[in-house]
Amino acid sequence: MEIKLKVWKQKDAVSEGRLIDYNVNHVSPDMSFLEMFDVLNEELIVKGEEPIAFDHDCREGICGMCSMVINGRPHGPLEGVTTCQLHMRSFKDGDTIVVEPWRAQAFPVLKDLVVNRTAFDRIIAAGGFISVNTGNAQDANNLPIKKEDADDAFMSASCIGCGACVAACKNASAMLFVSAKVSQLAKLPQGQPERYTRVAAMVAQMDKEGFGACTNTGACSAECPKEISLTNIALMNRDYMQAKFLENE
Amino acid sequence: MLDSKIPEGAIETKWSKYKSSVPLVNPSNKRNLEVLIIGSGLAGASAAAALAELGYKVKAFCFQDSPRRAHSIAAQGGINAAKNYQNDGDSTYRLFYDTIKGGDYRSREGNVHRLAEVSTSIIDQCVAQGVPFAREYGGLLSNRSFGGTQVQRTFYAAGQTGQQLLLGAYSSLERQVGMGTVQMFSRHEMLDVVKIEGKARGIIAKNLITGKLERFFGHAVLLCTGGYGNVFYLSTNAMGANVTAAWRAHKQGALMGNPCFTQIHPTCIPVSGDHQSKLTLMSESLRNDGRIWVPKKQGDDRSPNDIPEEERDYYLERKYPAFGNLVPRDVASRAAKERCDAGFGVGPSKMAVYLDFKFNMMRYGRVEATKNGLANASDDEILKLGKDVIKEKYGNLFDMYKQITGENPYETSMRIYPAVHYTMGGLWVDYDLMTTVPGMYCLGEANFSDHGANRLGASALMQGLADGYFVIPYTIGSYLNKEIATKAIPTNHPAFEEAEQKVQGILSKLIGIKGSKTVESFHKRLGKIMWDKCGMARNEKGLKEAIEEIKALRNEFWSDVRVPGSQFEFNPELDKASRVADFLELGELMCIDALNRNESCGGHFREESQTEEGEALRDDANFAYVAAWEFKGESDWQLHKEELKFENIKIAQRSYK
Ligand SMILES: Cc1cc2nc3c(=O)[nH]c(=O)nc-3n(C[C@H](O)[C@H](O)[C@H](O)COP(=O)(O)OP(=O)(O)OC[C@H]3O[C@@H](n4cnc5c(N)ncnc54)[C@H](O)[C@@H]3O)c2cc1C
Ligand code: SF4
Ligand code: FES
């Protein structure tokens, strides 16, 4: 296949960026989207041009590092699939594909398609944990947990922290990401003692980082590669109200 | 002779005695002691959290944009622990025994026993952190089987166990970041250790965003930097996984233990073409419910669904009736290679075998049908019920397979082939996890310690968390209690100056070559040499050739590599070049080590040393030792030996028949 690319190039955080045209020939349908970028970068380097910078690591859809907006959609056209797991068989010979970085005030571009997502780490540091020091734990089977609850918590916990939800949202809201962690811990008995202080602290940090407000459009969940459900946001909203109520008591 | 500092006494009491007699550091002194932790995988994140909780001042580093993305995140199948929740005869001793035997008697009894002892606390800790392990309907934890064992001791979270464990450790780490006890430096790559008066006192790291070199002081340095499987170019490791931190430490005096011990995992998705950038694992847990086979007829091109039962050769079940599909990885990998080499391989490349789930889908389906009172369910209905069970257990793996190959594994057999997966070799450490450089420790996959010549499935996660949560918090005290009088050394000390200049020299040189070939092209060529000559089967002639080829390739690299751009910008090509430069040295040492070890053991298969049935044949009289290599200069290493003594396990030829 032959593919035409329009890729966002931006020298660094302070420079302006723009879309640049590239052609990639001999694309095999079995290639992953990122392998197509590898091939292109190899050609560019040999020609003495600058390769395109993009984030990636595991290439298995689990580390959350890859992050491309492909034809306007974070992680591209398929549902439940990260950029690195997208394969060229999803495209046609001669297609033109536009590739851009995540766009959000809280995720400034570092170079080309690479953005800074450390805001997510700071939100977790604000409260996305259970305060248990190493060695404090009782025997794991002392506290039975209903299978449904454990499974539910697992579904929320499968968020990979990629930030596609933010990139998909017209307000660049981080509600889906934050709610996934809040819900995971709220659904487990171990998470109860800090349940309300946690949600309050995480939401406060989220606001501080400059993420936008949630207007319940649902684009986040639709584009989320792990199909994190909107019910997480509903749970978080409920817990947040409760937290504010408790604070005012 | 190397001293591993294993405590005296009976094996069951060594660790508890050690813990109760190791000198302690009082809390106010801990606040003045700084620890640098390189790596935020299971080993690094757990160590950072645990040491910060104790009161040490921690600085942690990773090259990804967030500590949560360390490659531990990709581990799929599970984590072992001798809980014996299944009442199937498990015990600390049995986990200890399985690990020593699985490692083909090339690991240290003292360390492995400690690992088995602390395994149970890991599960407790993780559950307390909110790790959502799989559970049974009664609300208790569920277990599955892994290779090389006959008990069910593997805890799991679907096919995403590493993710859930790492997120648990990461949240504990971030909690400490929030409290100000850990400072996290992501997108930072350590490029050298700084030694002062023989002790590790700091590191030089490159800020990957700005390209600037930065200096950090620490009273101790912990390398938790993962494995070096990417020396083979294609592996199941993440793209960024590398040996640089360990290698630079090696060149500063840390010995490298058993570098040739590599694990080739039997069940990975086969290579699809030249563009291939990495290989994807299909977790060993699939062998619980999958059966491996090839057609009985050579070159059989029919689709797997058209090949009837009686024309299938379930060769693992045939050759190893006692363990069947659950033989250890090295055995399963060699068996797959043997069948493919003999002309029974399948798929377009003929370098693949089938992994089929239909049998177990039907088995599960029948159980579900009975449970739901569907006495007259048709085969199709039973199959559908069975598929749902399989989906719940392995859904994400099946989805991944479908994404990558375009084939639906619920409907047809998977095609799989062995791929490089894990490195048992690594920096040599003693019982304290300290390398031969005082003050420098090595944890997790980066060290050589616990898995001998072959690691059992679900034991790397266990080891990473054991090292970080439960071992280093004790053992580091035996060094740091002597350091309480050492004041933080300012980073304008000449040793820092010198180390930084050395690193700067390497980076400038790489950029200055401006040759004609890409870094990637060298990495691919190195990988091919390693895979062909230091891979699943090794022999004297091939290894000798490989050593010469690697040297030549290294020379070519240093005269003709092209690194675009400059240092002081975000430049992933430069970072890759500096990693590949180290792989080009490591590869040579791996071949030297493989050549020296003229026996077969575990994953190290020397064609000269095999039984009549083609199984690995050890030579205990001559090779019951850890080969620890000291760097002397380019292409020059000195061998040190650590004798392995088996006092609690009778050393025997491994058999899974
Ligand atoms: C696909 C896959 C599946 C697996 N499944 C299982 C399983 O089911 N069960 C099991 O027990 N094991 C499994 N393993 C093995 C296991 O995951 C690893 O051995 C283990 O997670 C390694 O953990 P670690 O903490 O040692 O290193 P890693 O998790 O690899 O972390 C390395 C860290 O070091 C950092 N780093 C490296 N170099 C530098 C540097 N120079 N400067 C700064 N930072 C650096 C990285 O940023 C990273 O944070 C699997 C492995 C793979 C590849
Ligand atoms: S919620 Fe989904 S899109 Fe958002 S960070 Fe998590 S996995 Fe990515
Ligand atoms: S590279 Fe890890 S999720 Fe895509």
Coordinates of C-alpha atoms in Angstrom, one line a residue, chain A residues 21 35 42 52 59 86 100 119 129 152 158-159 164 167 171 177 194 198 219 230 242 249:
Chain A
D21 CA 3.3 15.9 4.3
E35 CA 5.8 0.3 12.5
E42 CA 14.4 5.2 8.9
I52 CA 9.2 12.3 13.7
R59 CA 3.5 -1.7 21.8
L86 CA -3.8 -0.4 15.3
E100 CA -1.6 15.0 15.6
A119 CA -0.3 16.1 35.5
F129 CA -3.9 5.2 46.6
D152 CA -16.0 -4.2 38.7
S158 CA -7.6 -1.4 33.7
C159 CA -7.2 2.3 32.7
A164 CA -7.0 9.8 25.2
A167 CA -7.7 14.5 24.1
N171 CA -13.3 20.7 27.3
F177 CA -9.2 9.0 34.1
E194 CA -10.2 7.2 52.6
R198 CA -9.5 10.7 48.3
A219 CA -16.6 11.4 23.9
L230 CA -19.1 6.5 32.0
Q242 CA -20.9 13.2 49.6
E249 CA -20.7 18.9 58.5

